[in-house]
Structures are given as structure tokens and as C-alpha cells.
Amino acid sequence: MQDYDAFYASVIENENPSLKSLPLAVQQKHIIVTCNYEARRRGLHKLQPIREAKRKCPDVVVVLGEDLTRFRNASKDLYGFLRAFSWSDKVERLGFDEVFMDMTTIIDYNMELLNCKDLNHSFFHLKKNDPTVGFSYDAAVMCGNEYPASSTYLLSSPLSTPASVGLEGPDPLMLRLRLASHLGQYLRHQLEEQKGYTSTVGISINKLLSKLIGNVHKPKAQTTLIPLYVSPSSNKDSNVTQFVDSHDIGKIPGIGYKLAQKIRAHVLGRLDIFDAGFVAESTEPLLVRDVRLSPGMSPHTLEDLLGGPGFPRGIGQKVWGLINGVDETEVGRARKVPRQISIEDSYIRLDNIVDVKKELLMLADSLIRRMHLDLTEADDDDDGRCPEPKEKRFQADRVSVSRRWLAHPRTLRLTTRPRPPVNPDGIRTRTFNRISRSIPMPRLVFTLKKKREVLVDALVSESLIPLFRKLHPEKSGWNLSLVNVAVANMVETATDYGDGGGRDIGKMFKRQENVLKDFKTEEKDIMPPRKGPITTRDQIDMWCPPTPEIPQKHIEIGLRHGSEEELPHTQASLSADDAWESEGEEPCLSDTCAVCGAVMPSFAIAAHERFHLSLNKG
DNA sequence: GAGGTATAG
DNA sequence: TTTTCTATACCTC
């Protein structure tokens, strides 16, 4: 696991390097959301009220950070940078500033190339096909910090830990972790030199442990957790168990506020026979060790204790694993588009429809900007996803000005957080809850031709205001502390060529069929009945270029490009957009051909692609 | 799909 | 026991 040090503050510092030596804090509303390490040295910390921060450190530089655009962009950039080092694409972002990387394959490869006779002069290979790319390192030693600290065993064996050298030579796991530590060091240096960001890294055998171990030395550092299992006959705990045991139960990732409360109530409640009610409310620290060793503790006990509404099934097993240092969850694969996009703002008081509409306009505007940024790409061959090297591709002699959708969200959602109603008698406040209403995404917003302002106005008056009325039917009496607008439930457009290998038209066809199923149901759901019968033949004639015109060779070199010559994008795009705009007339969903990238109504896709397939065969 | 809960940074 | 502005996974209906 890798995380960028004081991320928001680092982004600001990179934009304005003169700030680097000063105490710097990033403000959202009335709090400091994060601050650099100089500010932390002076007593500032995350989520601190600005008043307090300014009192403690009057010369702190405060930067407003409610607009997350620059942080999001920096995060994306760094993520892309790190992702390029992965061979498996198992690179998962957690928030804006943390990245899990599963480096198993690259470590495996380098383990095999290791010369056991001369570990000191090893070369770490970063590319399979180019043996010159990589860096020199000493595979006989760990790089960076170790846990437990290396000094605890250096006395007995200067080059390796007791566990790493047995009768049969170095422990392979130990060796793997050493390689990982050098890779971690390399990545941190690259990130700093090429991108200007310092980071801290935690290295271990699963997500849980790599995250926890990364916290041991910060910032600008790395730590590797050495499993160091003692002999099985011994009663002593492994390093892993000792390490996890020493954490507070609530500090374990995956065990949040609610779970920690329940576990505390259970364990402390049994220990303290007096006044269980008081203890149950307690927030006093409770170590993982005390939970693990508490009487009757087992996966089943935990399932009974923790299972229930709001929690996933198998939570008992999951938590049991966590408190034993076991975490089987895979590092997620890099995704092309996010699952959802949401924009929100919080308010001191928002209690009338005029202000609400103003806010909705602002939020909707940001949302549409973001949809264009994150859900579309340049409609251009050189978009970075094409697996062919540049030279092999056709040089596009046209200017690419248009964009195409990578995914269409199916759902639009509005959520609000009403301010807890003040009951006349007491301070009775129901839990801090958000409520939401959602509707199918209005297709108008997928138009790329209209001015954003037009789409925003339509979205607000035709969708968001009605949603708001559903949430808050009363004309007054409400007071909101937060409003959020989100799009979710993405349906990816099947234009993905990037499976690493050659273009398998059959495979793409299969994928496209799956997506089509999706659109077919949608057609059934929202398309009005047709006025007259449209035959399959009609559709083919409308959207398929004549077969004999395209030479076979042309297709093989550049499928998409070749076809675009027959069906120029601008024309296809125009037609599709026209379809969007003619609301009542003949509305149809637009889609993009998986083979050539041409845009056309989704009903025409299947026939159009069959056309490609027949070309490929014959 | 719709609405909610929990967790994370 | 929540501040901010997000994002994800998974639950029930």
C-alpha cells in the first residue's frame, strides 16, 4: 500500500513551491481538512476547527479546498503513473491519496531471475520484453524499515533475519518481501522525482497488513512486515499476531465505529459484571488481543454478535480473519470509469425553494462537467487505450474535436440531510441521516452538442426539482444541512480493445451482445411504441456501409479507422445527437460500435457488427 | 431498481 | 461520534 503524504497540502505545494517550508492548511467550510507536516509540528491536525488552528498557529497559510478538482486531477495523474508499473493491473485506489498494488507477478518474475550466488548485485526488471529497463539493487538486504525493527536481530546475523536463512537457504517469502521493499523504494523515488510527491509505503502479504504496517513510519518512509513465524511447537505468537494484537479494535480497517462499539460492549460487558449499561456506551480503548482472547471468541460468536441489518453476511468470519491478520480480499482491478459520480455541498441553513434551486443549479453544473471529464474521452484513435504501437496505427489526418461516452449512468439521485428537528421537550435528535430519491437518468444530458448551461437548466427543472419535491413535499418547515446530486449505475460503452492481446472480433462480439441485452431492456422500458414496423433490413441499409468497398487489408490494420472512412464520425455523431434531441418524435439510444467506434442508434448495433464479422470471415 | 447502512480517506 | 466531500460495497424490499 502506498499513500501520498499530506495529499491535499502537497497538491497546493506543488502548485506553489514557495509554500513548502511554511505551515499550510487546507480549509473546507469551518474546518481544516488536512495540513502539511510543518503545520502538524505546530499542533495542527486533520478536521480541526479553523478558529482553533489559527489560535495555535497564527501564521498558518490557509487555502480553501472545497472544490476538489485539483486534488482529483492530481490523484488521477499519480494513480496513472503508478499503474504503469503494474503487470496485472491490480491497482486499487482508496480515496484520493491511497493506492493498493498487488505486485505478485512482477515479484515472481524477478524471483526467478535472481542469482542466488550473488544476491548483492541484482537487477530488478520492470519490463518482461526489455531486460534493460529496471534498476540495480542488493537482494541480500531489506530496503527501508522493517517490523520488527532489524536491530532486534542484527546482532545475531548481520545480513539476514534468523527466519530468512535456514538449512535450505533463504526463506522464499523473506526474499520476496525484500524484493518488494526495493520495488517500493524505487516507486517512492520515481513518484518524488517525476511527480514531486513524497509518499509512504507499507509492504506485506495482504491488504490489511500492508495498510497497517505503512502507518508505522510516516511520512516519506516505508515499512515491511516480516512474518517471522516462530517454530510451530512454541506457544509464542507470530510477528503478525503480535503486531495486529497491539492495535485498538477500532483501528483495524474494516472495523468502523458501529462494529467497534458492538465488540467493545460484548467484550467489556463480560469483563465488567457491574453496570454493563455504562460499559456498553464506553469508548475506552480495547486491544485486538483482548478481543481475540476473550472467552468464547470465535467466528461464529462474532457472526451472532455483529450480524444484522446494515452489515454484510459473513461479517463474523471477516472480522475473525482481520483480528488474526488474515485478509483474503483481492486488490481491485483498475477501472476505466467510476461506479458513481457525486457532488455535494453543506449548509448552515437551507430552508427555502429559491435557495435550493440556486444550489441545485451549481451542483448540476459541476456534475455535468464531471460527467464529461470522467465519462467521456476524445473521439480519437490516439486515446491511449489502443494496444497497437503508434507507428502501426493510422495517423489521423483529421482534427479530433469530438468526444464519446465511455459509460452512461442509468440513475440520477438526489440526497439531502435534513437538520435534526428540534423537539420541544428535549434535545432529542434522530441519527444524522441522509435521505434520497432517484429516477432513471434523463437522456438529454448525454447530448454533447448543446451548451452545458442548457443541460443544467433542463436537469434542474425537469428532474432535480421534482426529485426534491418527492423528498420534501412540504412547502416549508424543512431545513437542510446538505444536498448531494449523483449519477450512478454506469453502463459501459463496449469500445474496449485493451485486453492486451490481439483484437479478437469474436470476443468483442460476445461482450457487445451482453451490453446489447442491457440496452434492449432499456428500449423496452422507455421507448414509446413505434409508429410503423421497421424491418431489420431497413436498419441494416441505414447504418451499414456497402460491403465490397472495404479492402480486407485495410480492416486488419485499423478496424476502427477503416470503417470511419466509410461512416465519417461527424456524420454519425450528428445523426445520433439529432436522435437525442428529437424528444417526442423517434427517440432512440445511441451506442458505439465495438469494432469501428462509429456512433449509431443502439438498435442498429447488432446488424452493424454482424457486418464487420462477415467481412472478417470472408 | 430504489432506498438505506456502514466504512473509508 | 461528528466536522468535509466524496467513493465503495452490500443489505432489504
XYZ file of C-alpha atoms (C1' of nucleotides) in Angstrom:
640
model
C 0.000 0.000 0.000
C 1.169 3.430 -0.925
C -0.102 6.749 0.339
C 0.841 10.270 -0.545
C 1.939 12.368 2.397
C -0.488 15.136 3.425
C -2.004 14.860 -0.006
C -4.175 17.969 -0.333
C -1.404 20.092 1.136
C 1.133 18.525 -1.250
C -1.036 19.379 -4.228
C -1.087 23.013 -3.150
C 2.660 22.970 -2.501
C 3.357 21.547 -5.934
C 1.341 24.331 -7.491
C 3.197 26.883 -5.410
C 6.544 25.533 -4.181
C 7.303 28.601 -2.061
C 4.743 27.270 0.419
C 6.768 24.147 1.110
C 8.593 25.476 4.150
C 5.540 27.155 5.672
C 2.766 25.712 7.796
C -0.038 25.077 5.331
C -3.628 24.033 5.938
C -6.499 23.238 3.575
C -9.897 24.519 4.621
C -13.372 23.260 3.832
C -16.182 25.205 5.455
C -15.166 25.844 9.044
C -12.570 23.139 9.422
C -9.035 22.247 8.410
C -9.365 19.043 6.401
C -5.669 18.429 6.220
C -2.377 20.228 6.735
C 1.260 19.703 5.883
C 3.785 18.316 8.321
C 5.168 21.754 9.201
C 1.681 22.698 10.401
C 1.359 19.411 12.274
C 4.604 20.146 14.065
C 2.899 23.265 15.370
C -0.038 21.416 16.751
C -2.473 21.481 13.862
C -4.281 18.352 12.770
C -6.948 16.988 10.453
C -10.576 18.053 10.964
C -9.650 20.854 13.311
C -11.819 23.992 13.532
C -10.064 26.901 11.762
C -10.504 29.170 14.774
C -8.553 26.758 16.887
C -5.924 26.269 14.186
C -5.372 29.995 13.789
C -5.132 30.439 17.537
C -2.481 27.745 17.782
C -0.570 28.854 14.730
C -1.351 32.451 13.737
C 0.972 32.421 10.726
C -0.551 29.330 9.145
C -1.280 29.672 5.438
C -4.866 28.632 4.861
C -6.045 27.598 1.400
C -9.678 26.988 0.526
C -10.202 23.444 -0.740
C -13.915 22.900 -1.148
C -13.556 22.429 -4.878
C -11.845 19.086 -5.189
C -10.983 19.386 -8.893
C -7.252 19.932 -8.485
C -6.955 17.164 -5.893
C -8.919 14.778 -8.054
C -6.778 15.578 -11.076
C -3.545 15.127 -9.155
C -4.839 11.873 -7.697
C -5.724 10.548 -11.143
C -2.359 11.543 -12.520
C -0.402 9.813 -9.759
C -2.621 6.772 -9.987
C -1.969 6.505 -13.706
C 1.735 6.856 -13.056
C 1.800 4.010 -10.539
C -0.498 1.865 -12.617
C 2.048 1.838 -15.418
C 4.378 -0.202 -13.206
C 1.862 -2.969 -12.659
C 1.779 -6.054 -14.838
C -1.538 -7.317 -13.571
C -3.454 -4.038 -13.373
C -4.357 -4.945 -9.813
C -4.038 -1.373 -8.675
C -6.798 -0.106 -6.434
C -7.377 3.447 -5.336
C -8.740 4.102 -1.843
C -9.800 7.679 -1.526
C -7.669 10.241 -3.336
C -4.396 9.514 -1.605
C -4.007 5.767 -1.175
C -3.230 3.009 -3.631
C -3.034 -0.749 -3.137
C -0.798 -2.587 -5.579
C -0.659 -6.362 -5.939
C 2.881 -6.883 -7.204
C 2.815 -10.679 -7.107
C 3.510 -11.254 -10.793
C 6.400 -8.820 -11.113
C 7.952 -10.170 -7.908
C 7.523 -13.770 -9.093
C 9.279 -12.927 -12.321
C 12.181 -11.246 -10.567
C 12.489 -14.060 -8.052
C 13.119 -16.477 -10.894
C 15.798 -14.291 -12.440
C 17.638 -13.978 -9.158
C 21.166 -15.262 -8.947
C 21.327 -16.882 -5.528
C 25.112 -16.891 -5.610
C 25.304 -13.151 -5.945
C 22.271 -11.512 -4.395
C 24.175 -8.308 -3.756
C 24.336 -7.383 -7.413
C 20.816 -7.990 -8.575
C 18.840 -6.199 -11.240
C 15.131 -5.613 -10.845
C 13.310 -5.990 -14.135
C 10.364 -3.712 -14.719
C 9.580 -4.965 -18.222
C 9.322 -8.509 -19.489
C 10.187 -7.645 -23.055
C 13.006 -5.199 -22.380
C 15.691 -6.518 -19.996
C 17.406 -3.155 -19.876
C 14.522 -1.473 -18.063
C 14.809 -1.649 -14.308
C 17.239 -0.859 -11.514
C 20.142 -2.410 -9.634
C 19.654 -3.452 -6.046
C 21.010 -5.622 -3.280
C 18.676 -8.561 -2.791
C 20.572 -9.664 0.284
C 19.166 -6.853 2.369
C 15.807 -5.348 3.087
C 15.276 -1.776 1.938
C 13.772 0.730 4.360
C 12.253 -0.012 7.744
C 11.347 -3.463 8.922
C 8.930 -4.566 11.547
C 10.059 -5.836 13.932
C 12.976 -3.447 13.784
C 16.063 -5.025 12.227
C 18.189 -4.055 15.242
C 16.400 -6.700 17.277
C 18.114 -9.461 15.341
C 21.032 -7.782 13.553
C 23.304 -8.779 16.416
C 22.969 -12.458 15.696
C 23.046 -12.327 11.915
C 24.230 -9.224 10.070
C 22.799 -9.876 6.626
C 19.570 -11.657 7.237
C 16.994 -12.382 9.853
C 17.012 -15.665 11.760
C 13.981 -16.736 9.816
C 15.386 -15.897 6.432
C 18.273 -18.352 6.396
C 17.559 -21.924 7.300
C 19.275 -25.123 6.337
C 17.866 -24.916 2.814
C 18.923 -21.310 2.202
C 16.905 -18.082 2.317
C 13.219 -18.305 3.137
C 11.473 -17.540 -0.168
C 8.815 -15.369 1.463
C 11.512 -13.329 3.139
C 13.253 -12.921 -0.168
C 10.029 -11.872 -1.881
C 9.405 -9.213 0.731
C 12.936 -7.949 0.228
C 12.358 -7.593 -3.490
C 9.097 -5.815 -2.762
C 10.883 -3.441 -0.415
C 13.302 -2.426 -3.175
C 10.449 -2.005 -5.616
C 8.638 0.116 -3.033
C 11.700 2.295 -2.624
C 12.017 2.662 -6.380
C 8.372 3.646 -6.777
C 8.613 6.207 -3.994
C 11.681 7.753 -5.584
C 10.102 7.820 -9.013
C 6.995 9.430 -7.606
C 9.076 12.078 -5.906
C 11.446 12.773 -8.781
C 8.986 12.606 -11.640
C 5.882 13.930 -9.964
C 7.078 15.845 -6.924
C 5.123 13.858 -4.355
C 6.572 12.145 -1.325
C 4.759 9.100 -0.104
C 4.828 6.339 2.423
C 4.633 2.656 1.659
C 3.626 -0.420 3.620
C 4.651 -3.842 2.351
C 3.177 -7.143 3.388
C 1.306 -10.234 2.266
C -2.228 -8.795 2.179
C -4.129 -5.529 2.059
C -4.869 -5.379 5.786
C -1.275 -5.858 6.884
C 0.248 -3.628 4.230
C -2.063 -0.820 5.273
C -1.408 -1.198 8.978
C 2.343 -1.558 8.586
C 2.502 1.559 6.442
C 1.390 3.608 9.437
C 4.457 2.644 11.472
C 6.842 5.077 9.807
C 5.487 8.262 8.219
C 5.959 10.444 6.302
C 8.346 9.771 3.395
C 9.206 6.278 4.532
C 8.355 2.649 4.085
C 7.993 -0.366 6.326
C 7.951 -4.061 5.556
C 6.231 -6.501 7.866
C 8.323 -9.605 8.390
C 6.042 -12.530 9.173
C 8.772 -14.334 11.164
C 6.804 -17.308 12.262
C 8.285 -18.972 15.310
C 8.598 -22.731 15.467
C 5.139 -24.306 15.414
C 5.745 -26.141 18.686
C 6.333 -22.880 20.522
C 3.428 -21.218 22.278
C 4.595 -17.808 21.153
C 2.617 -15.724 18.723
C 3.882 -14.897 15.275
C 5.003 -11.386 14.441
C 1.814 -10.855 12.559
C -0.327 -11.758 15.542
C 1.736 -9.632 17.880
C 1.576 -6.704 15.507
C -2.175 -6.851 14.939
C -2.843 -7.609 18.612
C -1.337 -4.329 19.727
C -3.873 -2.218 17.792
C -7.065 -0.791 19.182
C -10.001 -2.776 17.792
C -11.434 0.294 16.087
C -8.179 0.968 14.251
C -8.463 -2.143 12.148
C -9.563 -1.234 8.626
C -12.994 -2.705 8.086
C -13.946 -2.322 11.727
C -15.626 1.034 11.925
C -17.474 2.878 14.607
C -20.503 0.593 14.823
C -18.647 -2.694 14.800
C -16.115 -1.432 17.335
C -18.953 -0.333 19.635
C -20.637 -3.728 19.432
C -17.394 -5.571 20.039
C -16.499 -3.346 22.987
C -19.918 -3.799 24.512
C -19.579 -7.548 24.224
C -16.025 -7.959 25.480
C -16.096 -5.304 28.179
C -19.634 -6.226 29.154
C -18.489 -9.694 30.052
C -15.409 -8.491 31.846
C -17.244 -5.892 33.837
C -20.187 -7.540 35.538
C -21.207 -4.251 37.131
C -23.020 -1.636 35.204
C -22.996 -3.207 31.781
C -25.100 -0.317 30.513
C -22.395 2.183 31.248
C -19.653 -0.002 29.842
C -21.661 -0.612 26.682
C -21.524 3.086 25.909
C -17.848 3.222 26.629
C -15.343 4.255 24.073
C -12.347 3.223 26.113
C -9.539 1.511 24.218
C -9.748 -2.194 23.747
C -6.921 -4.058 22.060
C -7.329 -6.668 19.375
C -5.562 -9.121 21.679
C -8.287 -8.729 24.303
C -10.939 -9.390 21.703
C -9.141 -12.351 20.171
C -8.559 -13.986 23.544
C -11.886 -13.088 25.102
C -13.805 -16.128 26.396
C -15.777 -17.980 23.750
C -14.469 -15.816 20.921
C -14.852 -17.434 17.512
C -16.026 -16.597 14.008
C -19.455 -17.875 14.988
C -19.618 -15.778 18.147
C -18.708 -12.743 16.086
C -21.305 -13.547 13.453
C -24.013 -13.699 16.130
C -22.739 -10.535 17.758
C -22.218 -8.433 14.665
C -24.548 -9.853 12.062
C -27.754 -7.968 11.446
C -29.242 -5.153 9.414
C -26.631 -2.908 7.904
C -23.896 -5.492 7.878
C -22.856 -7.921 5.170
C -23.347 -11.645 5.628
C -20.277 -13.438 6.872
C -19.176 -10.419 8.883
C -18.157 -12.725 11.733
C -15.735 -14.688 9.578
C -14.463 -11.470 8.087
C -13.751 -9.810 11.433
C -12.271 -13.012 12.837
C -9.881 -13.016 9.915
C -8.989 -9.365 10.427
C -8.134 -9.718 14.114
C -5.903 -12.632 13.148
C -4.148 -10.698 10.405
C -5.944 -12.637 7.684
C -7.421 -10.741 4.757
C -8.293 -12.611 1.569
C -9.742 -9.679 -0.332
C -8.091 -9.125 -3.684
C -6.640 -5.842 -4.782
C -9.240 -4.451 -7.142
C -8.502 -4.097 -10.826
C -8.093 -0.666 -12.272
C -11.389 0.537 -13.665
C -11.928 2.725 -16.664
C -14.870 4.630 -15.273
C -16.032 5.239 -11.696
C -19.126 3.487 -10.324
C -20.691 6.794 -9.419
C -20.071 10.499 -9.501
C -21.482 12.746 -6.839
C -21.296 16.400 -5.957
C -22.382 17.792 -2.640
C -22.326 20.899 -0.537
C -23.218 21.527 3.072
C -25.068 24.487 4.520
C -25.673 26.251 7.760
C -29.271 26.756 6.783
C -31.059 25.946 3.570
C -34.796 26.255 4.066
C -36.463 27.755 1.024
C -37.012 26.571 -2.506
C -35.419 29.609 -4.126
C -32.083 28.931 -2.485
C -32.466 25.233 -3.126
C -32.866 25.841 -6.827
C -29.776 28.047 -6.876
C -27.784 25.326 -5.174
C -29.127 22.629 -7.446
C -28.004 24.673 -10.446
C -24.488 24.901 -9.062
C -24.352 21.229 -8.193
C -25.813 20.139 -11.530
C -23.288 22.269 -13.368
C -20.400 20.616 -11.530
C -21.947 17.226 -12.075
C -22.193 17.650 -15.835
C -18.635 18.962 -16.019
C -17.522 15.870 -14.167
C -19.546 13.551 -16.345
C -17.812 14.988 -19.372
C -14.435 14.735 -17.696
C -14.735 11.218 -16.320
C -17.249 9.500 -18.566
C -16.162 10.667 -21.994
C -12.921 10.527 -23.918
C -11.573 12.208 -27.003
C -13.128 10.540 -30.007
C -9.710 9.952 -31.423
C -7.609 6.907 -32.221
C -4.718 8.048 -30.103
C -6.571 7.783 -26.852
C -4.037 5.645 -25.020
C -6.236 2.565 -24.935
C -5.320 1.180 -28.295
C -2.853 -1.651 -27.788
C -1.114 -1.064 -31.115
C 2.071 0.978 -31.029
C 1.728 4.412 -32.545
C 3.658 3.600 -35.720
C 1.326 0.762 -36.600
C -1.726 2.899 -36.245
C -3.063 5.143 -38.902
C -2.037 8.712 -38.457
C -5.277 10.549 -38.040
C -5.211 13.388 -40.511
C -8.293 14.943 -39.059
C -8.519 17.110 -36.006
C -10.257 15.404 -33.170
C -12.639 17.787 -31.576
C -15.425 15.488 -30.525
C -15.857 13.277 -27.510
C -17.620 9.997 -26.961
C -19.167 8.430 -23.914
C -17.265 5.671 -22.146
C -20.270 4.934 -19.979
C -23.813 6.097 -19.456
C -25.151 6.348 -15.924
C -28.579 4.779 -15.639
C -29.613 6.561 -12.475
C -29.869 10.122 -11.226
C -30.107 10.563 -7.465
C -30.763 13.485 -5.164
C -29.979 13.179 -1.495
C -30.399 15.609 1.347
C -29.589 15.669 5.016
C -32.342 17.362 6.968
C -31.169 19.147 10.079
C -32.260 17.131 13.107
C -35.691 18.552 14.024
C -35.623 20.257 17.416
C -38.160 18.585 19.606
C -39.841 20.985 22.020
C -39.280 18.861 25.118
C -35.706 17.669 24.974
C -32.619 17.621 22.796
C -33.961 14.523 21.046
C -32.149 14.245 17.791
C -32.605 11.321 15.488
C -29.485 9.924 13.967
C -27.723 12.013 11.393
C -29.356 10.619 8.302
C -29.342 11.230 4.632
C -32.408 10.536 2.569
C -32.541 10.093 -1.166
C -34.771 9.715 -4.214
C -33.708 8.567 -7.614
C -35.009 8.300 -11.162
C -33.741 6.936 -14.475
C -31.162 9.261 -15.950
C -32.777 11.727 -18.366
C -31.130 11.018 -21.699
C -30.943 14.651 -22.642
C -27.754 15.107 -20.638
C -25.895 12.736 -22.927
C -26.074 15.264 -25.701
C -22.608 16.542 -26.404
C -23.669 19.268 -28.758
C -25.675 21.551 -26.554
C -24.270 24.156 -24.225
C -23.765 22.880 -20.702
C -25.957 25.648 -19.354
C -28.913 24.345 -21.323
C -28.445 20.844 -19.975
C -28.050 22.132 -16.443
C -31.269 24.141 -16.601
C -33.176 21.193 -18.000
C -31.720 18.790 -15.472
C -32.661 21.016 -12.568
C -36.154 21.987 -13.578
C -37.218 18.698 -15.104
C -35.503 16.196 -12.832
C -33.889 17.583 -9.703
C -36.718 19.865 -8.589
C -39.258 17.027 -8.965
C -36.928 14.757 -7.016
C -36.652 17.408 -4.370
C -40.443 17.631 -4.133
C -40.558 13.892 -3.623
C -38.082 14.220 -0.762
C -39.654 17.275 0.786
C -43.321 17.585 -0.196
C -43.939 20.280 2.409
C -43.508 23.833 1.181
C -41.616 24.803 4.314
C -40.631 23.533 7.693
C -37.563 21.760 6.459
C -34.001 22.882 6.899
C -31.250 21.105 5.069
C -27.652 20.811 6.113
C -26.561 19.033 2.960
C -27.538 18.441 -0.645
C -25.928 15.826 -2.905
C -26.514 15.117 -6.583
C -25.202 11.880 -8.006
C -25.207 9.730 -11.102
C -24.740 6.008 -10.656
C -25.233 2.605 -12.162
C -22.858 3.051 -15.072
C -23.329 1.078 -18.244
C -20.023 0.953 -20.040
C -19.949 1.505 -23.746
C -18.339 -1.533 -25.343
C -15.416 0.036 -27.124
C -12.726 -1.701 -25.134
C -9.949 -3.089 -27.277
C -7.446 -3.232 -24.498
C -7.345 -6.860 -23.418
C -3.613 -6.883 -24.000
C -3.697 -9.339 -26.874
C -4.775 -9.124 -30.456
C -8.214 -7.964 -31.392
C -10.473 -10.942 -31.174
C -13.519 -9.908 -33.048
C -15.462 -12.890 -31.750
C -14.783 -11.934 -28.170
C -15.760 -8.370 -28.785
C -18.926 -9.629 -30.284
C -19.742 -11.608 -27.185
C -19.163 -8.567 -24.995
C -21.272 -6.445 -27.241
C -24.137 -8.933 -27.025
C -24.073 -8.591 -23.262
C -24.259 -4.842 -23.433
C -26.962 -5.075 -26.016
C -29.111 -7.111 -23.663
C -28.859 -4.175 -21.340
C -29.942 -1.688 -23.890
C -32.698 -3.894 -25.140
C -34.364 -3.901 -21.755
C -33.952 -0.191 -21.628
C -35.531 0.194 -25.013
C -38.462 -1.823 -23.833
C -38.724 0.302 -20.719
C -38.519 3.772 -22.084
C -39.024 3.747 -25.815
C -42.522 4.615 -26.901
C -44.219 2.212 -29.310
C -43.126 2.571 -32.904
C -45.468 4.182 -35.378
C -44.851 1.652 -38.055
C -42.917 -1.541 -38.484
C -39.226 -1.116 -39.153
C -37.667 -4.167 -40.617
C -34.236 -5.425 -39.778
C -33.352 -4.943 -43.422
C -34.171 -1.230 -43.194
C -31.898 -0.783 -40.253
C -29.003 -2.523 -41.917
C -29.365 -0.419 -45.018
C -29.457 2.731 -42.973
C -26.343 2.082 -40.954
C -24.069 -0.330 -42.795
C -21.652 0.772 -45.462
C -21.676 -1.353 -48.618
C -19.580 -4.453 -48.218
C -17.263 -4.604 -51.237
C -15.797 -1.127 -50.821
C -13.509 -2.031 -47.960
C -10.334 -3.936 -48.791
C -9.510 -6.721 -46.372
C -6.038 -5.442 -45.575
C -7.403 -2.086 -44.601
C -9.562 -3.684 -41.943
C -6.778 -5.660 -40.359
C -4.522 -2.716 -39.805
C -7.030 -0.344 -38.374
C -10.506 -1.629 -37.927
C -11.969 1.461 -36.397
C -10.260 3.857 -38.681
C -11.018 1.970 -41.833
C -14.652 1.962 -41.062
C -14.766 5.579 -40.119
C -13.811 6.446 -43.637
C -16.993 4.792 -44.751
C -19.029 6.289 -41.969
C -17.395 9.562 -41.026
C -17.682 10.213 -37.353
C -19.033 13.705 -37.642
C -21.916 12.405 -39.647
C -22.635 9.522 -37.337
C -22.357 11.799 -34.364
C -24.704 14.308 -35.885
C -27.291 11.700 -36.560
C -27.041 10.322 -33.077
C -27.322 13.705 -31.491
C -30.282 14.530 -33.620
C -31.874 11.429 -32.242
C -31.288 12.677 -28.710
C -32.792 15.992 -29.467
C -35.987 14.924 -31.173
C -37.642 14.155 -27.875
C -41.128 13.025 -28.753
C -40.567 12.008 -32.327
C -38.421 8.956 -32.608
C -36.237 8.793 -29.546
C -33.512 6.196 -29.664
C -30.488 5.313 -27.615
C -27.137 5.959 -29.156
C -24.352 3.446 -28.961
C -20.863 2.976 -30.273
C -19.715 0.085 -32.417
C -17.225 -2.116 -30.606
C -15.306 -2.650 -33.792
C -15.086 0.657 -35.594
C -16.245 3.143 -32.985
C -18.992 4.555 -35.155
C -21.880 6.077 -33.251
C -25.405 4.994 -34.177
C -28.735 4.087 -32.607
C -28.375 1.068 -30.417
C -30.943 -0.931 -32.386
C -28.568 -0.845 -35.322
C -25.518 -2.069 -33.463
C -26.036 -5.797 -33.767
C -26.591 -5.731 -37.509
C -23.745 -3.308 -37.991
C -21.344 -5.548 -36.135
C -22.503 -8.631 -37.947
C -21.406 -6.733 -40.999
C -17.881 -6.448 -39.578
C -17.860 -10.104 -38.680
C -18.824 -11.180 -42.181
C -16.021 -9.020 -43.557
C -13.559 -10.641 -41.239
C -14.582 -14.144 -42.258
C -14.706 -13.570 -45.943
C -34.116 -0.642 -9.337
C -34.913 2.006 -5.060
C -33.560 3.368 -0.580
C -30.680 2.681 3.306
C -26.354 1.436 6.335
C -21.561 1.074 7.160
C -16.820 2.127 6.160
C -13.038 4.502 4.237
C -9.855 8.793 3.380
C -19.067 10.238 17.429
C -19.064 14.438 14.026
C -16.644 18.049 11.349
C -15.894 17.905 4.743
C -16.707 15.961 0.127
C -16.546 12.227 -1.678
C -16.473 6.862 -3.073
C -17.493 1.883 -2.411
C -19.833 -2.493 -1.000
C -23.722 -4.678 0.360
C -28.289 -5.064 2.736
C -33.743 -5.466 2.161
C -37.701 -4.758 -0.420
